[in-house]
Amino acid sequence: MNIRKARRVGIPLGVISAVALGLAAGCLDAPVSTNQTDEPLANTAVCDPVSVLSTGSLYRVSVTGSAPVKIVDQLNMPWEVTVDNGTLYFTEDGVGDCTGKIRKLSAAAPAGTASTELLTGLNRPRRPVIHQGYLYFAEYAEGGSINRVKLDAGGKEILLEGLNRPFGLAVDSNDNYTYVYFTETGTEGNSYRDGTLKIIQLGNADGIVTGPVTMADNLKMPIGLVMDPYYAYVAEMNAGRVFRISKTAPVALIEDLMTGLSTPYPPVLEDPTPDDPADGKNILYFADFNSADFNAGKVYKLSNVDQYTTPRPVDSAATCAAPNCILLADSLNWPMLVAVDGTNIYWSEVYNAAVRGIRKDASPTEPFELTSGNLDFEKPLGIATDGVNVYFTDIGNNTCCF
């Protein structure tokens, strides 16, 4: 193996070694066969109930701030949206009994355009990730699963099932394998103190799944996950921290990046200099929505998160200070998911019925309002941007949000 090339594309050398050793010793589960179907598997999971009081919608608004366009309406709990190569992909929880869906349509579609159902029969689909012609996603349920669908062919492919509410998801690959990292938020009976970070390896030629291998356990509701070539970054909601864990070190050590938070939600990762992935300049942006106080949400910027220091200095919420930590905005009404472009960070502010943003350099220092619901939308949640528009979901007058 070419070690230099492997490191640049993010092959988790330590984890691969663990996989090889585990298989040799018979310690890991047998490879998981895939199942091509749009229907939920019988006798493997109980569908989560979904309480739907009203329908929701998918919106588009210009980054310059114009009247929002309701692209699609009559959606049942539309949670998340992502944009890739001019196409929007978004999820619905449905109305229970595994009626969740993943839909798609053109990002430039006019109001009232009918969307295409990519997959149906899902149990609370979460975290859609586009990677090399596939959409990967988790089904957030007891007995949940990690799955993918080929964008040009359809068909749900179950990679791993029987999981404890998987939520966070990230994917990378080399010529031979694809690596799917995911978090399990844990079990209600253990007060969500038994969460994990795991990885599976998928053969690009044969599609055989090996693993999972546990990278970290006893986590308190790890709900957010992003990656670069060297580290996985996790938002641990009930522990009030954001940490990183090495993908390449022989021993995967957790290093705190920020502690003392309330309830951090999934981050986004920015690499300002993608041609040099090992320069230590990557940035995390995330919201801390503060489940205890509707008016105390915050949005943070953590710089140089991939800087190779051992250990990296910890930024705490109480001592957040430049250059590593910047509090971009505070006194927010439940900021949840975030998105970034070349200039701004945007967030959905659930209980303010607004989509807001601020320049990433915090100049000016006050957030701006991109659009406000007023009578049009009620609880914006999922959010994505392509630098021209911001796209967001509105879950309607329904219980929110995690």
Tab-separated table of C-alpha atoms in Angstrom:
chain	number	residue	atom	x	y	z
A	1	MET	CA	0.000	0.000	0.000
A	2	ASN	CA	1.171	3.490	-0.832
A	3	ILE	CA	1.015	5.080	2.611
A	4	ARG	CA	1.252	8.683	1.402
A	5	LYS	CA	-1.591	8.259	-1.062
A	6	ALA	CA	-3.667	6.398	1.502
A	7	ARG	CA	-3.344	9.193	4.021
A	8	ARG	CA	-4.376	11.858	1.521
A	9	VAL	CA	-7.638	10.120	0.650
A	10	GLY	CA	-8.382	9.336	4.242
A	11	ILE	CA	-7.911	5.573	4.504
A	12	PRO	CA	-8.211	4.782	8.214
A	13	LEU	CA	-4.997	2.798	8.590
A	14	GLY	CA	-5.508	1.985	12.259
A	15	VAL	CA	-9.071	0.858	11.665
A	16	ILE	CA	-8.094	-1.295	8.685
A	17	SER	CA	-5.539	-2.985	10.887
A	18	ALA	CA	-8.247	-3.591	13.484
A	19	VAL	CA	-10.500	-5.083	10.825
A	20	ALA	CA	-7.766	-7.382	9.578
A	21	LEU	CA	-6.807	-8.510	13.075
A	22	GLY	CA	-10.433	-8.981	14.063
A	23	LEU	CA	-11.214	-11.162	11.081
A	24	ALA	CA	-8.106	-13.243	11.619
A	25	ALA	CA	-9.043	-13.847	15.232
A	26	GLY	CA	-12.726	-14.389	14.479
A	27	CYS	CA	-13.687	-11.433	16.659
A	28	LEU	CA	-15.839	-9.452	14.259
A	29	ASP	CA	-19.278	-10.192	12.965
A	30	ALA	CA	-19.416	-12.042	9.672
A	31	PRO	CA	-19.722	-9.836	6.578
A	32	VAL	CA	-23.209	-8.435	6.271
A	33	SER	CA	-24.983	-9.345	3.055
A	34	THR	CA	-26.856	-6.571	1.309
A	35	ASN	CA	-30.565	-6.541	0.614
A	36	GLN	CA	-31.966	-4.722	-2.404
A	37	THR	CA	-35.511	-3.625	-1.636
A	38	ASP	CA	-37.714	-0.596	-1.205
A	39	GLU	CA	-39.748	-2.342	1.489
A	40	PRO	CA	-38.906	-2.556	5.206
A	41	LEU	CA	-37.497	-5.898	6.318
A	42	ALA	CA	-39.956	-8.054	8.218
A	43	ASN	CA	-39.202	-8.983	11.829
A	44	THR	CA	-36.012	-6.915	12.042
A	45	ALA	CA	-37.253	-3.583	13.387
A	46	VAL	CA	-40.401	-2.047	14.763
A	47	CYS	CA	-41.428	1.106	12.963
A	48	ASP	CA	-41.265	4.237	15.086
A	49	PRO	CA	-44.548	6.083	15.592
A	50	VAL	CA	-44.642	9.515	13.976
A	51	SER	CA	-47.031	12.166	15.232
A	52	VAL	CA	-47.991	14.513	12.399
A	53	LEU	CA	-50.221	17.451	13.298
A	54	SER	CA	-49.704	19.363	10.072
A	55	THR	CA	-47.801	19.048	6.819
A	56	GLY	CA	-44.545	20.789	5.977
A	57	SER	CA	-42.727	22.117	2.923
A	58	LEU	CA	-39.395	22.624	1.157
A	59	TYR	CA	-38.277	26.191	0.442
A	60	ARG	CA	-35.645	28.056	-1.567
A	61	VAL	CA	-34.374	31.563	-0.834
A	62	SER	CA	-31.580	33.538	-2.486
A	63	VAL	CA	-28.466	34.163	-0.398
A	64	THR	CA	-29.001	37.852	-1.139
A	65	GLY	CA	-32.317	37.671	0.721
A	66	SER	CA	-35.502	37.564	-1.335
A	67	ALA	CA	-39.002	36.228	-0.770
A	68	PRO	CA	-38.768	32.473	-0.142
A	69	VAL	CA	-40.174	30.127	-2.799
A	70	LYS	CA	-42.176	27.149	-1.560
A	71	ILE	CA	-40.954	24.480	-3.973
A	72	VAL	CA	-42.814	21.477	-2.543
A	73	ASP	CA	-45.633	21.323	-0.005
A	74	GLN	CA	-47.796	18.667	1.673
A	75	LEU	CA	-44.768	16.890	3.134
A	76	ASN	CA	-44.924	14.786	6.290
A	77	MET	CA	-42.131	15.778	8.684
A	78	PRO	CA	-39.479	16.791	6.107
A	79	TRP	CA	-36.308	16.682	8.186
A	80	GLU	CA	-33.198	17.199	6.136
A	81	VAL	CA	-32.100	18.421	2.743
A	82	THR	CA	-28.819	18.264	0.835
A	83	VAL	CA	-27.878	19.669	-2.567
A	84	ASP	CA	-25.521	18.012	-5.034
A	85	ASN	CA	-24.767	18.978	-8.637
A	86	GLY	CA	-27.972	20.955	-9.042
A	87	THR	CA	-30.253	18.370	-7.431
A	88	LEU	CA	-31.973	18.506	-4.056
A	89	TYR	CA	-32.415	15.364	-1.964
A	90	PHE	CA	-34.639	15.559	1.096
A	91	THR	CA	-36.108	13.218	3.677
A	92	GLU	CA	-39.570	12.713	5.160
A	93	ASP	CA	-40.425	10.841	8.331
A	94	GLY	CA	-43.865	10.032	6.930
A	95	VAL	CA	-46.887	9.303	9.119
A	96	GLY	CA	-45.621	6.175	10.909
A	97	ASP	CA	-45.510	2.467	10.063
A	98	CYS	CA	-42.325	2.938	8.003
A	99	THR	CA	-43.779	5.435	5.552
A	100	GLY	CA	-40.653	7.606	5.449
A	101	LYS	CA	-39.262	8.678	2.085
A	102	ILE	CA	-36.292	10.206	0.333
A	103	ARG	CA	-37.279	12.510	-2.510
A	104	LYS	CA	-35.386	14.481	-5.137
A	105	LEU	CA	-35.957	17.324	-7.577
A	106	SER	CA	-34.025	20.022	-9.406
A	107	ALA	CA	-32.659	22.796	-7.221
A	108	ALA	CA	-33.995	25.274	-9.802
A	109	ALA	CA	-37.493	23.781	-9.872
A	110	PRO	CA	-40.327	26.329	-9.901
A	111	ALA	CA	-42.944	26.394	-7.169
A	112	GLY	CA	-45.337	23.469	-7.258
A	113	THR	CA	-42.993	21.093	-9.068
A	114	ALA	CA	-43.675	17.442	-8.304
A	115	SER	CA	-40.712	15.709	-6.664
A	116	THR	CA	-39.527	12.191	-7.483
A	117	GLU	CA	-39.599	9.459	-4.853
A	118	LEU	CA	-36.120	7.955	-4.692
A	119	LEU	CA	-36.984	5.534	-1.845
A	120	THR	CA	-40.098	4.736	0.160
A	121	GLY	CA	-40.950	2.491	3.114
A	122	LEU	CA	-38.300	4.013	5.402
A	123	ASN	CA	-38.153	4.354	9.189
A	124	ARG	CA	-37.166	7.966	9.990
A	125	PRO	CA	-34.399	8.507	7.384
A	126	ARG	CA	-31.577	10.820	8.514
A	127	ARG	CA	-28.314	12.448	7.352
A	128	PRO	CA	-28.370	11.994	3.548
A	129	VAL	CA	-24.777	11.964	2.230
A	130	ILE	CA	-23.915	11.903	-1.490
A	131	HIS	CA	-20.726	10.019	-2.350
A	132	GLN	CA	-19.560	8.656	-5.712
A	133	GLY	CA	-22.967	8.091	-7.258
A	134	TYR	CA	-24.712	6.850	-4.099
A	135	LEU	CA	-26.838	8.456	-1.424
A	136	TYR	CA	-26.006	7.051	2.012
A	137	PHE	CA	-28.401	7.497	4.932
A	138	ALA	CA	-29.299	6.224	8.388
A	139	GLU	CA	-32.664	5.033	9.636
A	140	TYR	CA	-32.943	6.565	13.088
A	141	ALA	CA	-34.763	3.868	15.058
A	142	GLU	CA	-34.257	1.140	17.617
A	143	GLY	CA	-33.003	-1.643	15.390
A	144	GLY	CA	-32.068	1.057	12.871
A	145	SER	CA	-29.821	0.689	9.855
A	146	ILE	CA	-27.153	2.197	7.608
A	147	ASN	CA	-28.139	2.140	3.944
A	148	ARG	CA	-27.412	3.472	0.513
A	149	VAL	CA	-29.197	3.883	-2.817
A	150	LYS	CA	-27.618	4.187	-6.261
A	151	LEU	CA	-28.712	7.531	-7.638
A	152	ASP	CA	-29.127	6.411	-11.247
A	153	ALA	CA	-30.731	3.040	-10.519
A	154	GLY	CA	-32.639	3.191	-7.220
A	155	GLY	CA	-33.073	0.271	-4.838
A	156	LYS	CA	-32.346	0.382	-1.121
A	157	GLU	CA	-29.170	-1.453	-0.129
A	158	ILE	CA	-28.967	-2.282	3.575
A	159	LEU	CA	-25.341	-2.187	4.706
A	160	LEU	CA	-25.888	-2.827	8.425
A	161	GLU	CA	-28.959	-3.156	10.618
A	162	GLY	CA	-29.982	-3.836	14.218
A	163	LEU	CA	-28.390	-0.574	15.437
A	164	ASN	CA	-29.239	1.684	18.381
A	165	ARG	CA	-30.638	4.785	16.726
A	166	PRO	CA	-27.884	5.597	14.187
A	167	PHE	CA	-27.790	9.282	13.291
A	168	GLY	CA	-24.376	10.755	12.389
A	169	LEU	CA	-22.966	9.568	9.052
A	170	ALA	CA	-19.865	10.263	6.952
A	171	VAL	CA	-18.288	8.431	3.999
A	172	ASP	CA	-14.918	8.280	2.268
A	173	SER	CA	-13.135	5.810	-0.009
A	174	ASN	CA	-10.067	4.794	-1.972
A	175	ASP	CA	-9.758	2.697	-5.121
A	176	ASN	CA	-10.686	-0.561	-3.399
A	177	TYR	CA	-12.917	0.236	-0.425
A	178	THR	CA	-15.553	2.630	0.812
A	179	TYR	CA	-15.591	3.418	4.527
A	180	VAL	CA	-18.830	4.387	6.228
A	181	TYR	CA	-18.504	6.000	9.654
A	182	PHE	CA	-21.606	6.362	11.767
A	183	THR	CA	-22.767	7.104	15.294
A	184	GLU	CA	-25.365	5.305	17.357
A	185	THR	CA	-27.067	7.679	19.769
A	186	GLY	CA	-27.662	4.800	22.185
A	187	THR	CA	-30.627	3.258	23.972
A	188	GLU	CA	-33.362	4.922	25.980
A	189	GLY	CA	-33.072	2.279	28.718
A	190	ASN	CA	-29.490	3.409	29.342
A	191	SER	CA	-30.424	7.103	29.178
A	192	TYR	CA	-28.479	7.358	25.920
A	193	ARG	CA	-25.155	6.877	27.693
A	194	ASP	CA	-24.162	3.912	25.526
A	195	GLY	CA	-23.665	5.667	22.213
A	196	THR	CA	-20.891	4.633	19.821
A	197	LEU	CA	-18.796	5.716	16.864
A	198	LYS	CA	-18.308	2.834	14.429
A	199	ILE	CA	-16.968	2.096	10.968
A	200	ILE	CA	-17.765	-0.478	8.293
A	201	GLN	CA	-15.695	-1.298	5.231
A	202	LEU	CA	-17.420	-1.885	1.902
A	203	GLY	CA	-15.635	-3.546	-1.025
A	204	ASN	CA	-15.966	-1.429	-4.156
A	205	ALA	CA	-15.681	-4.479	-6.419
A	206	ASP	CA	-17.728	-7.065	-4.530
A	207	GLY	CA	-19.966	-4.947	-2.285
A	208	ILE	CA	-19.152	-7.112	0.763
A	209	VAL	CA	-19.442	-5.302	4.077
A	210	THR	CA	-17.026	-6.084	6.919
A	211	GLY	CA	-17.315	-4.836	10.445
A	212	PRO	CA	-18.526	-2.919	12.267
A	213	VAL	CA	-15.466	-1.868	14.227
A	214	THR	CA	-16.067	0.349	17.265
A	215	MET	CA	-13.849	3.429	17.412
A	216	ALA	CA	-15.422	4.916	20.564
A	217	ASP	CA	-18.123	3.768	22.978
A	218	ASN	CA	-19.958	4.904	26.119
A	219	LEU	CA	-20.787	8.168	24.365
A	220	LYS	CA	-23.712	10.340	25.422
A	221	MET	CA	-25.911	10.752	22.383
A	222	PRO	CA	-23.299	11.394	19.642
A	223	ILE	CA	-25.514	13.028	17.049
A	224	GLY	CA	-23.190	14.850	14.644
A	225	LEU	CA	-20.322	13.489	12.533
A	226	VAL	CA	-18.080	14.993	9.850
A	227	MET	CA	-14.628	13.985	8.574
A	228	ASP	CA	-11.474	15.109	6.855
A	229	PRO	CA	-8.598	12.852	5.719
A	230	TYR	CA	-7.192	12.518	9.241
A	231	TYR	CA	-9.939	12.986	11.816
A	232	ALA	CA	-13.568	12.262	12.534
A	233	TYR	CA	-15.315	15.082	14.404
A	234	VAL	CA	-18.277	14.290	16.652
A	235	ALA	CA	-20.873	16.471	18.388
A	236	GLU	CA	-21.850	14.621	21.575
A	237	MET	CA	-25.162	16.220	22.433
A	238	ASN	CA	-25.846	14.992	25.967
A	239	ALA	CA	-22.201	15.396	27.005
A	240	GLY	CA	-22.093	18.995	25.814
A	241	ARG	CA	-18.875	18.576	23.866
A	242	VAL	CA	-17.350	18.383	20.398
A	243	PHE	CA	-14.371	16.054	20.005
A	244	ARG	CA	-12.106	14.633	17.339
A	245	ILE	CA	-10.730	11.126	16.953
A	246	SER	CA	-7.870	10.077	14.699
A	247	LYS	CA	-8.683	7.927	11.671
A	248	THR	CA	-5.066	6.979	11.060
A	249	ALA	CA	-3.362	6.512	14.433
A	250	PRO	CA	-2.826	2.928	15.619
A	251	VAL	CA	-4.666	3.839	18.826
A	252	ALA	CA	-7.750	5.976	18.305
A	253	LEU	CA	-7.687	8.624	21.029
A	254	ILE	CA	-10.499	11.070	21.738
A	255	GLU	CA	-9.365	14.703	21.968
A	256	ASP	CA	-11.811	17.324	23.165
A	257	LEU	CA	-12.169	20.368	20.931
A	258	MET	CA	-14.852	22.107	22.959
A	259	THR	CA	-16.554	21.323	26.254
A	260	GLY	CA	-19.135	22.888	28.545
A	261	LEU	CA	-21.778	23.211	25.841
A	262	SER	CA	-25.485	22.665	26.372
A	263	THR	CA	-26.784	20.550	23.477
A	264	PRO	CA	-24.584	20.840	20.373
A	265	TYR	CA	-26.114	19.724	17.076
A	266	PRO	CA	-24.383	18.348	13.926
A	267	PRO	CA	-21.502	20.486	12.630
A	268	VAL	CA	-20.281	21.265	9.143
A	269	LEU	CA	-16.594	21.189	8.218
A	270	GLU	CA	-14.807	23.680	5.975
A	271	ASP	CA	-11.395	23.178	4.394
A	272	PRO	CA	-10.221	26.627	3.231
A	273	THR	CA	-7.233	25.121	1.357
A	274	PRO	CA	-8.396	21.773	-0.106
A	275	ASP	CA	-5.209	21.317	-2.146
A	276	ASP	CA	-3.262	20.922	1.086
A	277	PRO	CA	-5.333	18.651	3.358
A	278	ALA	CA	-2.655	18.427	6.037
A	279	ASP	CA	-2.172	22.134	6.761
A	280	GLY	CA	-4.145	22.267	10.021
A	281	LYS	CA	-6.527	24.995	8.836
A	282	ASN	CA	-9.875	23.225	8.847
A	283	ILE	CA	-12.855	24.886	10.530
A	284	LEU	CA	-15.942	23.517	12.286
A	285	TYR	CA	-19.200	25.468	12.483
A	286	PHE	CA	-22.071	24.267	14.633
A	287	ALA	CA	-25.089	25.352	16.650
A	288	ASP	CA	-25.620	24.742	20.347
A	289	PHE	CA	-29.392	24.991	20.496
A	290	ASN	CA	-29.706	24.795	24.313
A	291	SER	CA	-32.628	22.517	25.079
A	292	ALA	CA	-33.077	24.122	28.535
A	293	ASP	CA	-33.589	27.702	27.332
A	294	PHE	CA	-35.327	28.634	24.082
A	295	ASN	CA	-33.588	32.021	24.054
A	296	ALA	CA	-30.004	30.968	24.735
A	297	GLY	CA	-28.929	29.186	21.542
A	298	LYS	CA	-25.494	29.904	20.077
A	299	VAL	CA	-23.491	29.386	16.890
A	300	TYR	CA	-19.754	28.686	17.132
A	301	LYS	CA	-16.722	28.659	14.870
A	302	LEU	CA	-13.782	26.410	15.797
A	303	SER	CA	-10.643	26.996	13.733
A	304	ASN	CA	-7.584	24.829	13.108
A	305	VAL	CA	-9.368	21.700	14.292
A	306	ASP	CA	-7.040	19.437	12.278
A	307	GLN	CA	-3.902	21.081	13.639
A	308	TYR	CA	-1.523	18.356	14.719
A	309	THR	CA	-0.857	19.064	18.371
A	310	THR	CA	-0.822	16.514	21.155
A	311	PRO	CA	-2.991	17.250	22.955
A	312	ARG	CA	-4.774	20.113	21.230
A	313	PRO	CA	-5.721	22.952	23.603
A	314	VAL	CA	-9.367	22.618	24.653
A	315	ASP	CA	-11.778	25.494	24.044
A	316	SER	CA	-14.589	25.594	26.586
A	317	ALA	CA	-17.878	27.403	26.161
A	318	ALA	CA	-16.967	29.535	29.171
A	319	THR	CA	-13.597	30.591	27.754
A	320	CYS	CA	-14.260	30.611	24.011
A	321	ALA	CA	-11.757	33.079	22.558
A	322	ALA	CA	-9.972	33.788	19.288
A	323	PRO	CA	-8.139	32.486	17.401
A	324	ASN	CA	-9.333	28.911	17.967
A	325	CYS	CA	-12.887	29.682	19.096
A	326	ILE	CA	-15.332	32.421	18.078
A	327	LEU	CA	-18.897	32.788	19.321
A	328	LEU	CA	-20.545	33.992	16.116
A	329	ALA	CA	-24.065	34.503	17.460
A	330	ASP	CA	-25.986	34.055	20.707
A	331	SER	CA	-29.437	34.619	22.252
A	332	LEU	CA	-30.937	32.523	19.467
A	333	ASN	CA	-34.226	30.599	19.523
A	334	TRP	CA	-33.123	26.988	18.998
A	335	PRO	CA	-30.606	27.187	16.133
A	336	MET	CA	-30.305	23.635	14.802
A	337	LEU	CA	-28.677	22.589	11.545
A	338	VAL	CA	-26.130	24.805	9.781
A	339	ALA	CA	-24.764	25.310	6.262
A	340	VAL	CA	-21.848	27.352	4.906
A	341	ASP	CA	-20.808	28.924	1.619
A	342	GLY	CA	-17.778	31.024	0.721
A	343	THR	CA	-18.927	34.006	2.777
A	344	ASN	CA	-21.573	33.099	5.342
A	345	ILE	CA	-22.833	30.505	7.764
A	346	TYR	CA	-26.599	29.972	7.779
A	347	TRP	CA	-28.777	28.215	10.329
A	348	SER	CA	-32.387	27.206	10.850
A	349	GLU	CA	-33.774	28.900	13.935
A	350	VAL	CA	-36.656	26.642	14.868
A	351	TYR	CA	-38.578	28.645	17.446
A	352	ASN	CA	-37.973	31.971	15.747
A	353	ALA	CA	-39.461	30.613	12.501
A	354	ALA	CA	-36.511	32.102	10.646
A	355	VAL	CA	-33.448	31.285	8.579
A	356	ARG	CA	-30.585	33.510	9.660
A	357	GLY	CA	-26.890	33.898	8.978
A	358	ILE	CA	-23.716	35.781	9.713
A	359	ARG	CA	-20.459	36.363	7.899
A	360	LYS	CA	-17.906	33.717	8.771
A	361	ASP	CA	-15.419	36.407	9.748
A	362	ALA	CA	-18.028	37.852	12.163
A	363	SER	CA	-17.903	41.224	10.395
A	364	PRO	CA	-20.398	42.725	10.979
A	365	THR	CA	-20.947	41.097	14.319
A	366	GLU	CA	-24.763	40.939	14.238
A	367	PRO	CA	-26.631	38.136	12.440
A	368	PHE	CA	-28.870	38.955	9.487
A	369	GLU	CA	-32.267	37.470	8.768
A	370	LEU	CA	-32.402	35.727	5.406
A	371	THR	CA	-36.103	35.000	5.676
A	372	SER	CA	-38.786	34.847	8.348
A	373	GLY	CA	-41.776	32.580	8.441
A	374	ASN	CA	-44.460	34.941	9.623
A	375	LEU	CA	-47.515	33.184	8.207
A	376	ASP	CA	-45.697	31.097	5.604
A	377	PHE	CA	-43.590	28.567	7.507
A	378	GLU	CA	-43.435	27.515	11.145
A	379	LYS	CA	-40.386	25.411	12.075
A	380	PRO	CA	-37.460	25.473	9.651
A	381	LEU	CA	-35.064	22.604	10.312
A	382	GLY	CA	-33.034	21.030	7.491
A	383	ILE	CA	-30.769	23.453	5.617
A	384	ALA	CA	-28.306	23.370	2.705
A	385	THR	CA	-26.709	25.868	0.333
A	386	ASP	CA	-24.974	25.890	-3.031
A	387	GLY	CA	-23.694	29.444	-2.611
A	388	VAL	CA	-26.502	30.869	-4.756
A	389	ASN	CA	-29.527	29.796	-2.753
A	390	VAL	CA	-30.306	28.420	0.672
A	391	TYR	CA	-32.709	25.480	0.781
A	392	PHE	CA	-34.576	24.559	3.928
A	393	THR	CA	-37.329	22.307	5.184
A	394	ASP	CA	-40.256	23.377	7.342
A	395	ILE	CA	-41.670	20.596	9.507
A	396	GLY	CA	-44.863	22.542	10.173
A	397	ASN	CA	-46.699	22.652	13.467
A	398	ASN	CA	-45.165	19.446	14.789
A	399	THR	CA	-43.141	18.431	17.823
A	400	CYS	CA	-39.483	19.235	17.297
A	401	CYS	CA	-36.644	18.437	16.994
A	402	PHE	CA	-34.288	15.591	17.877
